[in-house]
Coordinates of C-alpha atoms in Angstrom, one line a residue:
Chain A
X1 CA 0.0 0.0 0.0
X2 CA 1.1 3.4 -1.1
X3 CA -0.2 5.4 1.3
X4 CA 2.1 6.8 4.2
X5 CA 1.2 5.9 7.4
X6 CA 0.0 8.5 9.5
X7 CA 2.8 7.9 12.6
X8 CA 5.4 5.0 13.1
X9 CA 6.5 3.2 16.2
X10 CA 10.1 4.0 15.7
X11 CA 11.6 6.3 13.5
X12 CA 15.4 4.4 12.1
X13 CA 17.4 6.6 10.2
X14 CA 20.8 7.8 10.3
X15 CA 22.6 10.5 11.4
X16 CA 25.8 11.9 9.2
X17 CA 28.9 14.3 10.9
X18 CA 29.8 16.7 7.9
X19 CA 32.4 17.3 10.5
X20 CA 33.7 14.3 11.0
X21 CA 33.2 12.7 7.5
X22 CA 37.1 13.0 6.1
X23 CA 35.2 11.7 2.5
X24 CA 37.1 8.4 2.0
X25 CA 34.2 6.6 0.0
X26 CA 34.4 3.7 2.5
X27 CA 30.5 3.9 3.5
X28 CA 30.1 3.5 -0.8
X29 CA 31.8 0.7 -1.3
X30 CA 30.7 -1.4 1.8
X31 CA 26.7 -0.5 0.9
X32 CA 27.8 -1.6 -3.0
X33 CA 29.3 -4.7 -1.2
X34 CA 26.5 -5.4 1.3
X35 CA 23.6 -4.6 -0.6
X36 CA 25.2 -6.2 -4.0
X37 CA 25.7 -9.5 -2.4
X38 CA 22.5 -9.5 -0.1
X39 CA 18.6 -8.2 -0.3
X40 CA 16.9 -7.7 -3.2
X41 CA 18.6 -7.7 -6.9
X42 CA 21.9 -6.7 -6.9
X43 CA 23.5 -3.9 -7.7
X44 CA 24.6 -3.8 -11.6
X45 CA 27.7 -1.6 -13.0
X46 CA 27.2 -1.4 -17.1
X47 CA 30.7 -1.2 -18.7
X48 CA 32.7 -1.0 -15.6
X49 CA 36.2 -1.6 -17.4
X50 CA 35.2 0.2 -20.5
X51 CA 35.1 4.2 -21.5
X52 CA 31.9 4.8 -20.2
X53 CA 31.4 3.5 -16.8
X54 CA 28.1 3.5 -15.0
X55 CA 26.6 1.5 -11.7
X56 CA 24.0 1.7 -9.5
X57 CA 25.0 3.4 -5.9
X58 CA 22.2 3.0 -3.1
X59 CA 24.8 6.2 -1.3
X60 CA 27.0 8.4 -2.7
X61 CA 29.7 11.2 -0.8
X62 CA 29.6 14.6 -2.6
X63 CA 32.0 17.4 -2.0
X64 CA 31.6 20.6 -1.8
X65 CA 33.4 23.7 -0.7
X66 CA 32.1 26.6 1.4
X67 CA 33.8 30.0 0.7
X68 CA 33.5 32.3 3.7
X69 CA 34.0 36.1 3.3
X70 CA 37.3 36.3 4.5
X71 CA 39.7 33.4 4.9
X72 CA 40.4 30.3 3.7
X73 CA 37.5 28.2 2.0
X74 CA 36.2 24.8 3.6
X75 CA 36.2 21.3 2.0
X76 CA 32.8 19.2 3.2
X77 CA 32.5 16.0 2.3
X78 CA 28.7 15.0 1.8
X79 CA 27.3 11.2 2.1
X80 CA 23.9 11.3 0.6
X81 CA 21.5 8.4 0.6
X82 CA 17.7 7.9 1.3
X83 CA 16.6 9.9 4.0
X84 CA 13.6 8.1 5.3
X85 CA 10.7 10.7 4.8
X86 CA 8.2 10.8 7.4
X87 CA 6.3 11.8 4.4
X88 CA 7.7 10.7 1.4
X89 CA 6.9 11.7 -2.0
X90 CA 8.2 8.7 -3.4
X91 CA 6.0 6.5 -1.7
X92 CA 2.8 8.3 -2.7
X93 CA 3.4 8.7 -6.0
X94 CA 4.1 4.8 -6.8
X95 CA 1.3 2.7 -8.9
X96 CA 1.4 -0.6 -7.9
X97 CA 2.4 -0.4 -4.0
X98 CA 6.0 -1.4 -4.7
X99 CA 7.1 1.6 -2.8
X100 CA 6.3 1.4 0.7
X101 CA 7.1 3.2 4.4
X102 CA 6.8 1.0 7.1
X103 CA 5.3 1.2 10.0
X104 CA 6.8 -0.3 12.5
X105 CA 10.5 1.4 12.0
X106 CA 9.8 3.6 9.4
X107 CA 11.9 2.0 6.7
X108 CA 11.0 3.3 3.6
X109 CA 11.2 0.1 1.0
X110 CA 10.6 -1.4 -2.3
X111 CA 8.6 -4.6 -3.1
X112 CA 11.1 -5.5 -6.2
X113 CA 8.6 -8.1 -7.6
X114 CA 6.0 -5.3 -7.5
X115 CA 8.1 -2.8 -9.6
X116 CA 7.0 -2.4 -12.9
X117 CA 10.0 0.2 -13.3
X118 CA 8.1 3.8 -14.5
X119 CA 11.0 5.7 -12.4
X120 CA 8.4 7.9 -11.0
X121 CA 9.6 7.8 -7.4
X122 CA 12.5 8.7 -8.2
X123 CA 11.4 11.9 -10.2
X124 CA 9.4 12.2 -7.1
X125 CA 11.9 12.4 -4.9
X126 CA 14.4 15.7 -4.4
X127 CA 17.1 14.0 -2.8
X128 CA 18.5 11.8 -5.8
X129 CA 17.7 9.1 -3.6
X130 CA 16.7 6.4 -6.0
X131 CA 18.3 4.6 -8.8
X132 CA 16.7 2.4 -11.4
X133 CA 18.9 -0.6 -11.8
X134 CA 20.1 -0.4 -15.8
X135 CA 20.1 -4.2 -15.3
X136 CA 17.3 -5.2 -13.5
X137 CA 14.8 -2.4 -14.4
X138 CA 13.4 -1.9 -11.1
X139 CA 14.0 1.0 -8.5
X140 CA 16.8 0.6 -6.1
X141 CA 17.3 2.1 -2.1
X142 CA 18.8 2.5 0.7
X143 CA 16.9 -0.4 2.6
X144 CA 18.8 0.8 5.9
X145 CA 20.1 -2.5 6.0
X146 CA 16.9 -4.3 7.2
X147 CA 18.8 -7.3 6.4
X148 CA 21.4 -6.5 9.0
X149 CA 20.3 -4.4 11.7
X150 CA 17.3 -7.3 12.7
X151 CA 19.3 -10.0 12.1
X152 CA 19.9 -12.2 14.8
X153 CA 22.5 -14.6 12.8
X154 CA 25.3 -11.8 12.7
X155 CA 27.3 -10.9 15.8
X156 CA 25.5 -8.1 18.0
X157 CA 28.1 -5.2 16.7
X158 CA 27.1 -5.7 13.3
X159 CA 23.6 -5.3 13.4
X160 CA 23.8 -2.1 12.2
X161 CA 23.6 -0.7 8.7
X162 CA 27.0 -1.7 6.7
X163 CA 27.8 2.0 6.1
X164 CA 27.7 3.1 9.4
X165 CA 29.5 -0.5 10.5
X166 CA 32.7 0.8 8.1
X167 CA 33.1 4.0 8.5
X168 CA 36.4 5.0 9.7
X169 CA 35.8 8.1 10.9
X170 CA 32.8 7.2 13.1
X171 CA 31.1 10.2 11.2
X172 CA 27.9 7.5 11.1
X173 CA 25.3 6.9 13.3
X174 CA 22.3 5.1 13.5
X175 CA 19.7 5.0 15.6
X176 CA 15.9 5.6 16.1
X177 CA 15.2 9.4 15.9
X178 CA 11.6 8.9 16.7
X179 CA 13.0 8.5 20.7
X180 CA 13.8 11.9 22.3
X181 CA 16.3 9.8 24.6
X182 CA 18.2 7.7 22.3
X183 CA 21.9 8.7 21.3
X184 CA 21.2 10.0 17.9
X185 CA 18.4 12.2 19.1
X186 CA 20.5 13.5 21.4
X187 CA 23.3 13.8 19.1
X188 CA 20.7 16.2 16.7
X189 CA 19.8 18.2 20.2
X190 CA 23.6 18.9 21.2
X191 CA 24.8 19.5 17.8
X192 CA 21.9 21.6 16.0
X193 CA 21.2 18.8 13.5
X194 CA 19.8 20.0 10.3
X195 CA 16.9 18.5 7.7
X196 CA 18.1 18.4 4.0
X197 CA 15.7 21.0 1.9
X198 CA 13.1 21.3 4.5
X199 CA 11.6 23.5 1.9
X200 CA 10.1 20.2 -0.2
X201 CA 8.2 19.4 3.5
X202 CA 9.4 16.0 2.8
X203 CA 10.3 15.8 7.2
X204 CA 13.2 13.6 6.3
X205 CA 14.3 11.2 9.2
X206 CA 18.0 11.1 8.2
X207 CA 19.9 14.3 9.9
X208 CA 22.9 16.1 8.8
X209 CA 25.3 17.6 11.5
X210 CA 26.9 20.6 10.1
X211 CA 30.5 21.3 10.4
X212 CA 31.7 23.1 13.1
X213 CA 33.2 26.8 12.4
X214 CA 37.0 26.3 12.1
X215 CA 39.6 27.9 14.1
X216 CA 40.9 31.3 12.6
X217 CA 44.5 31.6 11.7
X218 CA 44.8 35.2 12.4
X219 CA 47.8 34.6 14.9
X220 CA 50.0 31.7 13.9
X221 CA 52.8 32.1 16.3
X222 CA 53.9 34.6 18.6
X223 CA 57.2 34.5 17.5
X224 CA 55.6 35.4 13.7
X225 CA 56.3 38.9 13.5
X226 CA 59.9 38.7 14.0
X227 CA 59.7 35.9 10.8
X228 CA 58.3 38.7 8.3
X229 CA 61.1 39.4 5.2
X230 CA 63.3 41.9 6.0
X231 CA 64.0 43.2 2.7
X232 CA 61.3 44.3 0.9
X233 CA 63.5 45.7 -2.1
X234 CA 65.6 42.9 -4.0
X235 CA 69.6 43.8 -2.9
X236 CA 72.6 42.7 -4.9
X237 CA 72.8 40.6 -8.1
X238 CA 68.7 40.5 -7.7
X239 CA 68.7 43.8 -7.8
X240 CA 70.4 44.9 -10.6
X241 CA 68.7 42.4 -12.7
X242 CA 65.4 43.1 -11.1
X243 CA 66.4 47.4 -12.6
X244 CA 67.7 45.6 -15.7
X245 CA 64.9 43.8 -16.7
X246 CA 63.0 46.8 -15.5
X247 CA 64.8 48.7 -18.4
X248 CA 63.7 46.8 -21.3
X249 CA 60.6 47.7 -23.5
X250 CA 57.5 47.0 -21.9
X251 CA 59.1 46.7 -18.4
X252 CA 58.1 48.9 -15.4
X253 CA 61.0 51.2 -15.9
Chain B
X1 CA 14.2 15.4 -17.1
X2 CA 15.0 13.0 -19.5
X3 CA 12.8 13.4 -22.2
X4 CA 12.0 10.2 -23.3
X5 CA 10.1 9.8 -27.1
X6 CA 7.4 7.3 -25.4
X7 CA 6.4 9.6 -22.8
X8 CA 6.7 12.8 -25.4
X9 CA 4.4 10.2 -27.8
X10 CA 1.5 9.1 -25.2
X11 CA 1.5 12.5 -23.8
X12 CA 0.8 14.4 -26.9
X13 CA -1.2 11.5 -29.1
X14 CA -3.5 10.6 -25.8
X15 CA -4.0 14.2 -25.2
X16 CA -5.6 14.5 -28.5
X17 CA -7.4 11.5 -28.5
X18 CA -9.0 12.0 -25.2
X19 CA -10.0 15.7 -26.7
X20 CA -11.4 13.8 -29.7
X21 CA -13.5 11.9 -27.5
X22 CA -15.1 14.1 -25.4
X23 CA -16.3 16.1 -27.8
X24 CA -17.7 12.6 -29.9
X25 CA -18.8 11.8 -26.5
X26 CA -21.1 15.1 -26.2
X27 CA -22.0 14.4 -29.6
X28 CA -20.1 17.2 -31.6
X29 CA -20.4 16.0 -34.1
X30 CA -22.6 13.0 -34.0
X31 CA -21.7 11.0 -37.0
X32 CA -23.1 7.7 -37.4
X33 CA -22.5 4.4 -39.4
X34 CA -19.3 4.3 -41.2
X35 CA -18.5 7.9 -40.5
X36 CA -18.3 7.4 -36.8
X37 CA -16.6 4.0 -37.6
X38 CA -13.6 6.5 -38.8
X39 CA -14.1 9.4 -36.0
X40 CA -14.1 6.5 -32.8
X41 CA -10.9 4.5 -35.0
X42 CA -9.2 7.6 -34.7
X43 CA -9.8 8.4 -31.2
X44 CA -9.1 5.3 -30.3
X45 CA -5.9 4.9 -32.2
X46 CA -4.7 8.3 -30.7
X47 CA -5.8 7.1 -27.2
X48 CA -4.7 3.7 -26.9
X49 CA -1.9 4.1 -29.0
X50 CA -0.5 6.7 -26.7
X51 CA -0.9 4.0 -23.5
X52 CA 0.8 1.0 -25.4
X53 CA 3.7 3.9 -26.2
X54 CA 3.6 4.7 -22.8
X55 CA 4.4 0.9 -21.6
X56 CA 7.7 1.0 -23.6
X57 CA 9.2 3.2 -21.4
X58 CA 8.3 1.1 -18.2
X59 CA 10.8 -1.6 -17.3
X60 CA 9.0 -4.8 -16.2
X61 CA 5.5 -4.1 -18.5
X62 CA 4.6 -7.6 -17.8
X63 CA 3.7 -6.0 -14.4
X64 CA 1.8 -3.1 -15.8
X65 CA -1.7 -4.4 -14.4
X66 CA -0.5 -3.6 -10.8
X67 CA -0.3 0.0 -12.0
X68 CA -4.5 -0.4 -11.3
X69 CA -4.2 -1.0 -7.3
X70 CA -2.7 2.2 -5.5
X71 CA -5.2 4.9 -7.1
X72 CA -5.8 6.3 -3.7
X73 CA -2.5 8.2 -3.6
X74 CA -1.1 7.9 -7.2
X75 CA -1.8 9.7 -9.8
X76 CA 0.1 7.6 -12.2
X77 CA -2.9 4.7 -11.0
X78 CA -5.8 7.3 -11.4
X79 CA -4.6 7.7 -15.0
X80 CA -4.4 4.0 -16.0
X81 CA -8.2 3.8 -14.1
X82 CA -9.5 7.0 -15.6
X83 CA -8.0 5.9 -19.0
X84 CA -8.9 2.5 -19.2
X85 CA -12.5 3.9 -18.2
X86 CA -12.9 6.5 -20.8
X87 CA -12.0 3.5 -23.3
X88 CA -14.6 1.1 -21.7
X89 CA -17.2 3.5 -21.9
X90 CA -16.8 5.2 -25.2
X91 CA -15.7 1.9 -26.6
X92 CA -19.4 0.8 -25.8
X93 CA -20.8 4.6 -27.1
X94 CA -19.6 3.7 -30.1
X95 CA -20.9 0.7 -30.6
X96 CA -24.2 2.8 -30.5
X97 CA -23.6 5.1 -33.0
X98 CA -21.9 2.8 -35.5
X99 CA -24.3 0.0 -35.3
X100 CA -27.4 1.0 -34.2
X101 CA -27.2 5.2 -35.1
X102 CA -28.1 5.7 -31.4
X103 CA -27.1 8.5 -29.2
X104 CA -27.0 7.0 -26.3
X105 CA -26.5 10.4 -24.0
X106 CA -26.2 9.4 -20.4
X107 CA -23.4 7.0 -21.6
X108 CA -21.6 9.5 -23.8
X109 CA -21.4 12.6 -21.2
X110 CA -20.0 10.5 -18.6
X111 CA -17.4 9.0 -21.1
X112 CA -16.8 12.9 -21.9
X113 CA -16.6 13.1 -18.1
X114 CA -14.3 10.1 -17.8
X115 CA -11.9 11.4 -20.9
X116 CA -11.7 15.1 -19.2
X117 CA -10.6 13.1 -16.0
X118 CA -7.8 11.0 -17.5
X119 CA -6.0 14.3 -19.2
X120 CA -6.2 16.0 -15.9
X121 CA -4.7 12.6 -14.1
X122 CA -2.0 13.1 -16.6
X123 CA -1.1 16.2 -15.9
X124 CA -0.9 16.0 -12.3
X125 CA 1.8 13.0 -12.0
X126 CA 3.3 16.0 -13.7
X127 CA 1.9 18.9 -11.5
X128 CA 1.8 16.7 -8.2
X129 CA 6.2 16.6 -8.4
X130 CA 7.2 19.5 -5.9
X131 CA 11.0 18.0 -7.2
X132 CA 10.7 20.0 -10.6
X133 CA 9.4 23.3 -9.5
X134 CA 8.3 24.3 -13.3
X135 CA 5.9 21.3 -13.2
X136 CA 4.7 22.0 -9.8
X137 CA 2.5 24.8 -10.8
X138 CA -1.6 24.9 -11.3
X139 CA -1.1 26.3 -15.0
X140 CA -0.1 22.1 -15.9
X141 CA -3.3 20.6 -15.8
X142 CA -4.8 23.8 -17.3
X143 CA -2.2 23.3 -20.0
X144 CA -2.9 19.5 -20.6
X145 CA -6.6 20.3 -20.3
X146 CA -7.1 23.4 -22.8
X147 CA -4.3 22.0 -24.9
X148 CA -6.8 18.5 -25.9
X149 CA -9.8 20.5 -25.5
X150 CA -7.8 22.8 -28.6
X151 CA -6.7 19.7 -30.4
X152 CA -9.9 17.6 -29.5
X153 CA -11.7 20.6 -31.1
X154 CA -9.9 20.6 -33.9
X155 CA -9.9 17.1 -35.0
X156 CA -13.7 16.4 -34.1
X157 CA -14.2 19.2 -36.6
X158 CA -15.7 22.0 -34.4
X159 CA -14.1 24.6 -36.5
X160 CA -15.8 27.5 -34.6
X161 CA -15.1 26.2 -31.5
X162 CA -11.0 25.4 -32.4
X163 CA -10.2 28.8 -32.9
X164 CA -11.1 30.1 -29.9
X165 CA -9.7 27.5 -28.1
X166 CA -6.3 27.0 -29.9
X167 CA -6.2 30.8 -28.7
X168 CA -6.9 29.7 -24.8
X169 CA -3.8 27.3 -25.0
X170 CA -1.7 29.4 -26.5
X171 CA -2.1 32.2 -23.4
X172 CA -2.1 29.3 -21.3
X173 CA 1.0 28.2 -23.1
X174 CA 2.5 31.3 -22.7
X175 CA 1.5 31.7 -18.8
X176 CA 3.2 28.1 -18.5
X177 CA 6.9 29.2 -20.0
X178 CA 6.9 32.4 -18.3
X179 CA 5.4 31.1 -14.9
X180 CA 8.2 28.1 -15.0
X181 CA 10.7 30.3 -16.2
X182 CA 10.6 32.0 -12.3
X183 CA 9.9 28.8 -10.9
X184 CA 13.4 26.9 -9.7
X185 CA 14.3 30.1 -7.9
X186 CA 10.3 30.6 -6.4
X187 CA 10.4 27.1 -5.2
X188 CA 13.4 28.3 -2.5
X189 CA 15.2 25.1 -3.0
X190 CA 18.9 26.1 -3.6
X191 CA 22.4 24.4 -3.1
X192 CA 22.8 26.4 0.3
X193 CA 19.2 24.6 1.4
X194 CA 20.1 21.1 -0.5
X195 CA 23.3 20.9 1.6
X196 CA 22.3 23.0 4.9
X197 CA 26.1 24.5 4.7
X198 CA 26.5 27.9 6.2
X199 CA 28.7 30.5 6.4
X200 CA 30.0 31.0 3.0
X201 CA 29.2 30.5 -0.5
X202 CA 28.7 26.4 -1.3
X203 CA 29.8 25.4 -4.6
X204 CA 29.6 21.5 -5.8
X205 CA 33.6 20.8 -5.6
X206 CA 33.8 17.2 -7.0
X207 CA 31.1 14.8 -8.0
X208 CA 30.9 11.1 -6.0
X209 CA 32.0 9.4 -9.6
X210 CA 33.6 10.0 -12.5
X211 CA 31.3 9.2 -14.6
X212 CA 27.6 9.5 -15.1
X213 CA 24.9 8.1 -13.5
X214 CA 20.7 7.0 -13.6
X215 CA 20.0 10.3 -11.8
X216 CA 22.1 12.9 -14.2
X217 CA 20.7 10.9 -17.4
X218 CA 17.2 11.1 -15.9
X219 CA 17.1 14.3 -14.2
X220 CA 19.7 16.5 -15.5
X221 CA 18.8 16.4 -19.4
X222 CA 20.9 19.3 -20.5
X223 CA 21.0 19.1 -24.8
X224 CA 18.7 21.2 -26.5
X225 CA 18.1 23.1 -23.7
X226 CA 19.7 26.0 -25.8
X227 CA 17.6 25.5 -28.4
X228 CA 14.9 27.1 -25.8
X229 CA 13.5 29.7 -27.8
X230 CA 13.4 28.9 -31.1
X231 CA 12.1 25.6 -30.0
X232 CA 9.4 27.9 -28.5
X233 CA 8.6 30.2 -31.4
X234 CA 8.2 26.8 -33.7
X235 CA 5.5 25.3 -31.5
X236 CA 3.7 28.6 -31.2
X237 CA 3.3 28.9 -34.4
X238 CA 3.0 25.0 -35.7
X239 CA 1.1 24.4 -32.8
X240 CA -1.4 27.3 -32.7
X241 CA -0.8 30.2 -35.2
X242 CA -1.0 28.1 -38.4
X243 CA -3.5 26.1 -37.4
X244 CA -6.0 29.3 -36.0
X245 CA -4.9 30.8 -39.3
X246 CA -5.9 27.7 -41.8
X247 CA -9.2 27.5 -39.8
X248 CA -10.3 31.1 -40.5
X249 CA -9.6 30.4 -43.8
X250 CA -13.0 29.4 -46.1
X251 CA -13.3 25.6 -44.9
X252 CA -11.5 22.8 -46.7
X253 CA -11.3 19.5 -45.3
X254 CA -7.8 19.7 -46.3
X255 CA -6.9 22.8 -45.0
X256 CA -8.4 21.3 -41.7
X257 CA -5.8 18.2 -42.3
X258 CA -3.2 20.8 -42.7
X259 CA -4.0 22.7 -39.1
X260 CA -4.2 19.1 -37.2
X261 CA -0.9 18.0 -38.8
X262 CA 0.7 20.9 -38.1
X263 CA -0.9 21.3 -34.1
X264 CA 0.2 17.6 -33.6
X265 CA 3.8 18.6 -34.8
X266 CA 3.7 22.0 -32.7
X267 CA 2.4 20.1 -29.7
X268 CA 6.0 17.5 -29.7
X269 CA 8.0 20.1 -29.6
X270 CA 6.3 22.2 -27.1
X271 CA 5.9 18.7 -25.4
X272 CA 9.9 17.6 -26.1
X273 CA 10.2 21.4 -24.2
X274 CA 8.2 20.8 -21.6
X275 CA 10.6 17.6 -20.3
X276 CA 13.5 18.8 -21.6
X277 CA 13.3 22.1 -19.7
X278 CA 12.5 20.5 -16.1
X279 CA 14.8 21.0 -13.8
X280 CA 15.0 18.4 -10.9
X281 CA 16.0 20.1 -7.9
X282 CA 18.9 16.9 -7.2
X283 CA 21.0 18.2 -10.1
X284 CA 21.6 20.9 -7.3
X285 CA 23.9 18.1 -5.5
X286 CA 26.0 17.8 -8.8
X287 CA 26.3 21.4 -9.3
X288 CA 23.9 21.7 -12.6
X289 CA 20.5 22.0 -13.5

């Protein structure tokens, strides 16, 4: 059924650290793995040792920079996968039902036998979030790892989403951000966690810590003035051909 | 977006058939016998023609039938329903007047009804995408629905009623290009509010892959694009000058088969413009539109 559900026990979704995220693609590559090798069909790559190379990614890390006003500009490197949507657009907007939020954790899924692959969700959604699989014609997510975070045959550490189990960095977390109390909420309380283009009133789960301002390097070292050039005017053989070439049409002479 | 020639096709040929059938269904004009035998084969054609086009660009048709269960939230499923309908109803209409030269009213206005609905349920998988702020506007489904009333007009042969309303789509045309024009930057979503980042400008530094992906084939459709306005100017004027012009001309049935040719060829391109021009608010990520 297409139709959101109008609350859900728990809300699972992740929560990314643009400060913390040092952009190393690990999270990418262990989703391709996981998700490749487990649920659903698996991730195809079309001409991966050819010119053209294309795959299906259920999360890919952006970067972009931030130019303040004065100083030096900031490198942020950006996961980006599906976010969750309390109220998803994708879900709605799906024919057949394939595309479904669930009501127990709020995993938004697809029903890969129901998919008659029209791409609409993922027109529907602003994120980017979805990717038709060029093999397999049906629409491909972020499942959250519902294969691993409820699975009781995998060692207690890992059941958590393979993203967040990799990353180096510990720039992941994962949680359920329905619960005031739990560590990721609290996370989003103490570090002014933010919703991806609130704007599209899609009330995405997911949230985004931004980076923290950067220290200022107004005063490297106290020692600094006394490192300044002393000469300011080339002296000596630098000089003379600094006046020489000066001297020459078209110089500043 | 990506615009695909199966989706430009069933647009544009269903649009006019579902016009053509409204106006057969309210009996303008009321042929009978062999004559309606060609008016109905045409509408049909046009109709159902567009929706088999339209299951080439799906990628497990097989499956298509399930498109029929989720038409309490979908619009896409309200279109196959309101479709298929319109079909049922004016299929059995016409049995009517080519068999039995009956005019069986009740059954024709709702299959009007019905046809009005499906153009509308078109439009709005369209206007209902708050992703691709020039479609998210109330002028689409006035565009989709004044554009077949025009071309429904104008192939059921309602020569006084064409003109005026190939002149009402053109405005609305207009409207549409100059409303979506301003739209991207009314809809507020921008690469500051995509990414949250503060405190400087944001510019997209480096992609996640070297090379393409689904989402910038599908979303970020970028050639022709500068072909904007001329592509503009030629379905203004294929798609509702000439024909406007050829019907206030003394009336010739092939002058009128010159004005629908000619709106049909006006209507793709306005139709290639109308996909090719949508921006999708992801291409934000990637640092394009």
């Amino acid at each position: 059924m297409t139709q959101l559900p109008h609350s859900t026990a728990r809300k699972l979704g992740l929560v990314i650290d643009l400060d913390t995220c040092v952009g190393c693609h690990a999270c990418v590559i262990s989703c391709k793995g996981w998700n490749t090798e487990n649920y659903g069909a698996p991730l195809s790559d079309t001409d991966a040792y050819g010119a053209n190379p294309s795959g299906t990614f259920l999360n890919r890390v952006h970067s972009y920079e931030v130019q303040p006003e004065n100083g030096a500009a900031q490198l942020v490197h950006f996961p980006k996968s599906c976010l969750h949507c309390d109220n998803a657009p994708c879900v709605t907007v799906c024919p057949t039902g394939a595309s479904y939020k669930r009501a127990e954790d709020g995993i938004v899924l697809v029903n890969e036998s129901d998919c008659i692959g029209c791409g609409l969700c993922a027109w529907a959604c602003p994120y980017g979030a979805r990717e038709m699989d060029a093999v397999e014609k049906v629409m491909k997510k972020c499942t959250l790892c519902v294969d691993r975070i409820y699975n009781e045959n995998l060692p207690e550490e890992d059941r958590e989403p393979a993203c967040v189990r990799t990353c180096p960095a510990g720039a992941r977390h994962f949680g359920d951000l329905g619960d005031p109390d739990s560590d990721v909420s609290q996370l989003v309380a103490e570090r002014g966690g933010i919703d991806l283009m609130p704007e599209q009133g899609t009330a995405p789960v997911n949230k985004y810590l931004p980076p923290r301002p950067r220290d200022r390097l107004d005063e490297v070292d106290v020692l600094a003035p006394y490192l300044d050039p002393v000469a300011t005017e080339p002296q000596g053989f630098l000089g003379w051909l600094d006046r020489a070439l000066d001297a020459l049409p078209g110089g500043k002479g | 977006m990506h615009p695909a020639p199966s989706i430009i096709l069933f647009t544009t040929l269903s649009g006019l058939g579902f016009g053509l059938l409204a106006f057969l269904g309210l009996g303008m004009p009321g042929p009978t016998g062999w004559a309606a035998f060609a008016f109905f084969t045409i509408a049909f054609a046009l109709a159902g023609g567009g929706l088999i086009a339209s299951a080439f660009h799906l990628g497990h048709p097989e499956r298509a039938l399930k498109a029929f269960t989720q038409w309490r939230s979908s619009w896409l499923s309200r279109e196959a329903w309101t479709s298929a309908a319109t079909l049922a109803v004016m299929g059995l209409y016409a049995l009517g007047r080519i068999f039995f030269a009956a005019d069986w009213q009740m059954l024709g206005g709702l299959g009007a009804a019905l046809a009005v609905l499906a153009v509308c349920s078109t439009a709005m998988i369209y206007g209902s995408l708050r992703a691709v702020p020039r479609w998210h506007m109330w002028l689409t489904p006035v565009h989709f629905l004044t554009l077949s009333a025009a071309g429904g007009a104008l192939l059921a042969g309602q020569v006084g009623l064409a003109t005026p309303l190939l002149a009402l789509a053109a405005a609305v045309q207009l409207g549409l290009w100059m409303q979506g024009d301003r739209a991207f930057k009314r809809s507020g979503t921008s690469l500051a509010s995509a990414t949250g980042l503060r405190g400087g400008m944001v510019r997209a530094f480096e992609p996640p892959h070297t090379g393409t992906n689904y989402l910038l084939r599908e979303m970020v459709h970028v050639v022709g694009r500068k072909h904007a306005t001329r592509l503009r100017a030629i379905a203004l004027i294929l798609g509702y000058g000439l024909p406007i012009l050829l019907l206030l001309l003394p009336f010739n049935h092939w002058l009128g088969l010159l004005a629908v040719l000619t709106h049909v060829l006006g209507i793709f391109a306005s139709r290639w413009l109308f996909f090719a021009q949508a921006e999708h608010v992801v291409g934000l990520y990637y640092g394009k539109r």
